[in-house]
Amino acid sequence: MLNMAHQAEAEFSALQARGAAFLGTELAIMGGAMSWVSERHLVAAISNAGGFGVIACGAMPPELLEKEIAATQALTDKPFGVNLITMHPKLDELVQICLRANVGHIVLAGGIPPGPAVRAVKDGGARLIAFAPALVLAKRFLKSGVDALVIEGSEAGGHIGPVSLTVLAQEILPHIRDIPVFVAGGLGRGEAILGYLEMGAAGAQLGTRFAASTESIAHANFKNAFVKANARDALPSIQLDERFPVIPVRGLVNEGTKSFLKHQAETLQKFQAGELDKTAAQLSIEHFWAGALRRAVIDGDVETGSVMAGQSVGMVTSIQPVAAIIAELNAQAVAALAARDSAG
Ligand SMILES: Cc1cc2nc3c(=O)[nH]c(=O)nc-3n(C[C@H](O)[C@H](O)[C@H](O)COP(=O)(O)O)c2cc1C
């Protein structure tokens, strides 16, 4: 029996070997960058537990990012990454800050990584990770020198694309073998991670489960909302009129999401009555959520704030230390493998 368990553990390690080697970690588990949430404490906790934490730079100015990296390095001597948003006006400066601080892996999110940033990361000796929302882009990124990809399904929390991980994985994993591909979106249990590793993924990225961890600095209201919520409560934002696009963001339904619909309807009426031109109406819709994630995560306003969460929120049943979450995922995958070994 003991041998069987050891064998299953070895099999799970072998499936993670490529991703872990790429990240420089024990396990091929990445903590997805989450604005306001993925700061020094959570990032260091994930890396110290054998995973790979990623700082979310978000809209931080360069000086703040520099401090956050140094503070994280003070809490862990294990590898971690930094996630930069491509439309940040100081992207090039942020890349240089990461390189100077010896950050080994830079994730470029929020669009196609611009050529100069790709070259700067590569010339600086860091590894570049990008999000591929479709196979054509995955192939293009591979050619442009990206070192690894994350494919994030629409089950994920935060800004999402239209395609589920189930489909993205089938579209991309069989065709991209030259670089590691990490899967993300809706992952909450070890058996699911195991399944994607067996399909060819190098590892998995999780956000929601870590946002509700003990080490996460998110407000108790935010974490408790995760514990209470079911998968069906984490829905994408709704766009009322195709002339006024809304970037889809998955989060828990609350008063804020209801007011957003009302706000769109009122703005539309003002546009139709000629009280607002198209640009002003679009801006008014875009500005509705300004500061709303911070309000929910830091201030604990889970009624009107933006409570970004993946469908995986249904698998958050308590607030646990990061190491316990990782151990649980590991145990679930290993148990599934052991059951299969003993049956075969
Ligand atoms: C509260 C929250 C904030 C997020 N912020 C970001 C972000 O700033 N940048 C980013 O690339 N992804 C962001 N994400 C996505 C995560 O990095 C990760 O890919 C996603 O959470 C995976 O899906 P899961 O939540 O079902 O595990 C965010 C997710 C959540 C839940």
XYZ file of C-alpha atoms and ligand atoms in Angstrom:
375
model
C 0.000 0.000 0.000
C 2.833 2.322 0.992
C 4.657 1.424 -2.200
C 1.553 2.230 -4.222
C 1.357 5.674 -2.616
C 5.036 6.289 -3.304
C 4.603 5.224 -6.884
C 1.637 7.562 -7.331
C 3.605 10.442 -5.809
C 6.494 9.741 -8.160
C 4.106 9.651 -11.131
C 2.594 13.011 -10.164
C 6.069 14.529 -9.702
C 7.117 13.201 -13.092
C 4.088 14.835 -14.721
C 5.069 18.156 -13.123
C 8.812 17.832 -13.811
C 8.952 19.996 -16.939
C 6.892 22.828 -15.473
C 8.727 22.704 -12.144
C 12.120 22.777 -13.878
C 11.013 25.784 -15.921
C 9.826 27.649 -12.811
C 12.709 26.465 -10.611
C 10.232 25.072 -8.071
C 9.306 21.784 -6.468
C 5.761 21.832 -7.901
C 4.338 23.091 -11.189
C 1.668 25.154 -9.431
C 1.571 28.874 -10.180
C -0.330 31.400 -8.110
C -2.076 33.543 -10.718
C -1.351 37.249 -10.275
C -4.355 39.035 -8.753
C -4.407 42.830 -8.516
C -4.401 43.996 -4.864
C -4.251 40.377 -3.658
C -0.955 39.046 -5.045
C 1.443 41.069 -2.957
C 4.471 40.080 -0.870
C 2.682 37.895 1.716
C 0.676 35.686 -0.628
C 3.448 35.492 -3.233
C 6.067 34.473 -0.648
C 3.670 31.971 0.957
C 3.026 30.249 -2.389
C 6.732 30.105 -3.235
C 7.678 28.925 0.261
C 5.103 26.117 -0.069
C 6.854 24.813 -3.205
C 4.711 26.622 -5.793
C 5.449 29.729 -7.811
C 4.027 33.022 -6.547
C 3.531 35.914 -8.963
C 3.332 39.574 -7.922
C 0.510 41.497 -9.641
C 1.979 44.841 -10.661
C -1.363 46.126 -11.988
C -1.266 49.911 -12.144
C 1.579 50.238 -9.581
C 4.161 52.927 -10.345
C 7.771 51.679 -10.808
C 8.930 52.730 -7.297
C 6.166 50.701 -5.666
C 6.930 47.616 -7.731
C 10.594 47.901 -6.785
C 9.642 47.967 -3.084
C 7.216 45.054 -3.454
C 9.846 42.880 -5.136
C 12.422 43.674 -2.414
C 9.857 42.997 0.325
C 8.944 39.659 -1.272
C 12.619 38.707 -1.526
C 12.903 39.415 2.191
C 10.145 36.835 2.843
C 11.350 34.069 0.536
C 14.544 32.914 -1.102
C 12.514 30.785 -3.525
C 11.765 31.850 -7.122
C 8.722 34.027 -7.865
C 7.561 36.027 -10.864
C 6.108 39.433 -11.663
C 3.017 40.003 -13.807
C 3.058 43.227 -15.820
C 0.092 44.577 -17.772
C 1.128 45.383 -21.365
C -0.816 48.674 -21.482
C 0.980 50.092 -18.421
C 2.448 53.427 -19.646
C 5.784 52.620 -17.973
C 6.060 49.002 -19.115
C 9.694 49.318 -20.244
C 10.758 50.836 -16.920
C 8.908 48.087 -15.017
C 10.724 45.409 -17.036
C 14.076 47.016 -16.138
C 13.127 47.073 -12.446
C 12.358 43.335 -12.552
C 15.650 42.612 -14.330
C 17.699 44.709 -11.901
C 16.093 42.861 -8.986
C 16.960 39.497 -10.597
C 13.344 38.435 -11.057
C 13.728 35.273 -13.142
C 10.269 35.144 -14.758
C 8.166 37.991 -16.132
C 4.541 37.438 -17.131
C 3.157 39.870 -19.701
C -0.634 40.036 -19.451
C -3.512 42.036 -20.895
C -2.709 41.845 -24.604
C -0.106 40.854 -27.175
C 3.358 41.381 -25.628
C 4.982 44.341 -27.444
C 8.232 43.574 -29.340
C 10.507 45.937 -27.350
C 9.318 44.473 -24.019
C 9.832 40.905 -25.308
C 13.393 41.757 -26.409
C 14.173 43.569 -23.163
C 13.060 40.591 -21.058
C 15.041 38.139 -23.195
C 18.157 40.323 -23.408
C 18.013 40.782 -19.652
C 18.142 37.002 -19.179
C 14.673 36.556 -17.652
C 12.065 34.093 -18.865
C 8.977 35.418 -20.547
C 5.507 34.005 -19.973
C 2.498 35.189 -22.012
C -1.228 34.422 -22.131
C -2.368 32.687 -25.328
C -6.117 32.988 -25.941
C -6.043 30.955 -29.204
C -3.761 28.549 -31.109
C -2.759 31.109 -33.787
C -1.517 33.473 -31.098
C 0.222 30.653 -29.227
C 2.173 29.842 -32.412
C 2.968 33.506 -32.978
C 4.229 33.947 -29.396
C 6.363 30.825 -29.752
C 8.048 32.330 -32.838
C 8.579 35.673 -31.107
C 10.606 34.002 -28.337
C 8.077 33.617 -25.519
C 9.401 30.926 -23.144
C 6.107 29.587 -21.755
C 2.375 30.121 -22.130
C -0.600 30.300 -19.823
C -3.916 29.296 -21.358
C -6.685 30.733 -19.222
C -10.240 29.540 -19.731
C -13.347 31.656 -19.269
C -14.032 29.859 -15.967
C -11.314 32.053 -14.417
C -11.766 35.006 -12.120
C -11.013 38.544 -13.328
C -10.757 39.552 -17.011
C -11.700 36.632 -19.190
C -11.785 35.509 -22.787
C -14.753 33.740 -24.378
C -13.435 30.144 -24.476
C -13.487 27.585 -21.641
C -10.323 25.817 -20.499
C -11.834 22.473 -21.590
C -11.839 23.705 -25.184
C -8.645 25.833 -25.090
C -6.713 22.852 -23.761
C -7.889 20.683 -26.657
C -7.133 23.438 -29.149
C -3.652 24.267 -27.886
C -2.043 21.468 -25.838
C -1.672 18.898 -28.660
C 0.010 21.471 -30.894
C 2.368 23.401 -28.632
C 5.042 21.037 -27.406
C 8.196 23.168 -27.751
C 7.521 25.329 -24.696
C 5.716 24.631 -21.414
C 2.000 25.468 -21.327
C 0.302 26.149 -17.978
C -3.480 25.825 -17.667
C -5.693 28.196 -15.691
C -9.342 28.859 -14.988
C -11.770 27.025 -12.766
C -9.181 24.735 -11.184
C -9.930 23.820 -7.600
C -9.025 20.154 -7.193
C -5.977 18.001 -7.776
C -7.761 15.495 -10.039
C -8.487 18.253 -12.568
C -4.873 19.407 -12.519
C -3.778 15.788 -13.020
C -6.099 15.483 -16.031
C -4.597 18.521 -17.749
C -1.029 17.392 -16.996
C -1.864 14.089 -18.677
C -3.132 16.028 -21.704
C 0.286 17.671 -21.990
C 0.079 20.736 -19.751
C 3.310 21.550 -17.917
C 1.530 22.868 -14.853
C -1.459 24.765 -13.525
C -2.185 28.316 -12.407
C -4.786 28.979 -9.705
C -6.096 32.294 -8.445
C -9.392 32.051 -6.577
C -8.348 29.329 -4.115
C -5.260 31.309 -3.086
C -7.199 34.590 -2.793
C -9.150 32.968 0.041
C -6.052 31.649 1.844
C -4.980 32.611 5.364
C -1.942 34.497 4.032
C -3.974 36.503 1.482
C -4.292 40.112 2.670
C -7.810 40.306 1.213
C -10.386 41.603 3.722
C -12.228 38.986 5.810
C -15.487 39.987 4.038
C -13.886 39.170 0.678
C -12.654 35.757 1.823
C -15.938 34.922 3.561
C -17.854 35.806 0.392
C -15.695 33.203 -1.387
C -16.428 30.576 1.270
C -20.197 31.178 0.944
C -20.374 31.373 -2.857
C -21.226 28.610 -5.308
C -19.772 28.259 -8.795
C -22.967 29.716 -10.280
C -22.519 32.959 -8.310
C -19.321 33.842 -10.215
C -20.654 35.304 -13.458
C -19.171 37.416 -16.277
C -20.137 41.090 -16.417
C -23.074 41.728 -18.741
C -22.987 44.087 -21.742
C -26.328 45.759 -22.464
C -25.727 47.220 -25.915
C -23.225 46.144 -28.573
C -22.397 49.768 -29.366
C -20.968 50.116 -25.877
C -18.584 47.220 -25.266
C -17.988 45.938 -21.772
C -14.797 43.965 -21.086
C -15.955 40.659 -19.585
C -14.869 40.248 -15.978
C -15.934 37.234 -13.883
C -16.909 37.989 -10.311
C -19.518 37.361 -7.655
C -22.946 38.795 -8.383
C -23.795 41.570 -5.895
C -25.442 45.009 -5.638
C -22.544 46.397 -7.721
C -23.205 44.086 -10.661
C -26.915 44.989 -10.527
C -26.143 48.737 -10.404
C -23.801 48.295 -13.363
C -26.721 47.095 -15.498
C -28.828 50.060 -14.325
C -25.938 52.434 -15.028
C -25.588 51.070 -18.567
C -29.352 51.428 -19.172
C -29.366 55.039 -17.895
C -26.273 55.921 -19.935
C -27.891 54.410 -23.018
C -31.010 56.510 -22.471
C -28.916 59.679 -22.138
C -27.049 58.780 -25.344
C -30.343 58.180 -27.205
C -31.750 61.477 -25.885
C -28.635 63.290 -27.177
C -27.514 64.281 -23.663
C -24.220 62.331 -24.018
C -22.121 61.730 -27.126
C -20.810 58.232 -27.869
C -17.356 58.786 -26.355
C -18.727 60.279 -23.148
C -21.238 57.441 -22.826
C -18.545 54.792 -23.342
C -16.262 56.479 -20.788
C -19.064 56.664 -18.260
C -19.610 52.898 -18.632
C -15.864 52.162 -18.438
C -15.410 54.299 -15.333
C -18.164 52.571 -13.397
C -15.787 49.979 -11.926
C -12.827 52.313 -11.280
C -11.387 51.496 -7.861
C -14.017 48.789 -7.299
C -11.626 45.837 -6.933
C -9.597 47.682 -4.318
C -12.828 48.568 -2.505
C -13.781 44.899 -2.288
C -10.341 43.379 -1.595
C -8.896 45.989 0.783
C -11.920 47.790 2.270
C -14.138 44.703 2.380
C -17.030 46.309 0.501
C -18.354 43.128 -1.075
C -21.769 44.709 -1.748
C -20.818 47.392 -4.271
C -17.152 46.484 -4.927
C -15.856 44.154 -7.616
C -15.519 40.683 -6.090
C -13.570 39.047 -8.913
C -13.712 35.261 -8.577
C -13.514 32.204 -10.794
C -16.110 29.442 -10.987
C -13.598 27.569 -8.834
C -15.022 29.647 -5.955
C -17.471 26.763 -5.460
C -14.491 24.707 -4.292
C -13.466 27.227 -1.626
C -15.047 25.789 1.507
C -12.850 27.321 4.214
C -9.990 29.761 4.676
C -6.846 27.607 4.689
C -3.107 28.270 4.784
C -1.496 28.203 1.332
C 0.589 25.132 2.259
C -2.610 23.252 3.194
C -4.270 24.164 -0.125
C -1.232 22.941 -2.045
C -0.988 19.766 0.062
C -4.700 19.094 -0.562
C -4.349 19.506 -4.346
C -1.352 17.190 -4.255
C -3.144 14.585 -2.131
C -6.193 14.573 -4.445
C -4.065 14.003 -7.542
C -1.932 11.349 -5.873
C -5.026 9.525 -4.537
C -6.531 9.471 -8.024
C -3.329 8.025 -9.450
C -3.011 5.473 -6.622
C -6.620 4.319 -7.137
C -5.913 3.839 -10.812
C -2.651 1.974 -10.147
C -4.334 -0.371 -7.684
C -7.209 -1.029 -10.112
C -4.815 -1.763 -12.970
C -9.441 38.802 -7.600
C -8.725 38.441 -8.888
C -7.879 39.378 -9.485
C -7.158 39.049 -10.648
N -6.290 39.970 -11.185
C -5.501 39.612 -12.233
C -4.493 40.508 -12.713
O -4.313 41.603 -12.183
N -3.722 40.109 -13.758
C -3.870 38.865 -14.353
O -3.132 38.550 -15.289
N -4.829 37.996 -13.916
C -5.616 38.329 -12.863
N -6.530 37.418 -12.369
C -6.570 36.031 -12.943
C -5.641 35.069 -12.129
O -4.298 35.383 -12.298
C -5.824 33.588 -12.542
O -5.408 33.350 -13.856
C -7.264 33.127 -12.392
O -7.720 33.492 -11.109
C -7.358 31.617 -12.591
O -8.674 31.167 -12.434
P -9.283 30.691 -11.013
O -9.574 31.955 -10.288
O -10.511 29.934 -11.358
O -8.236 29.878 -10.332
C -7.297 37.748 -11.238
C -8.172 36.818 -10.636
C -8.868 37.139 -9.476
C -9.757 36.088 -8.840
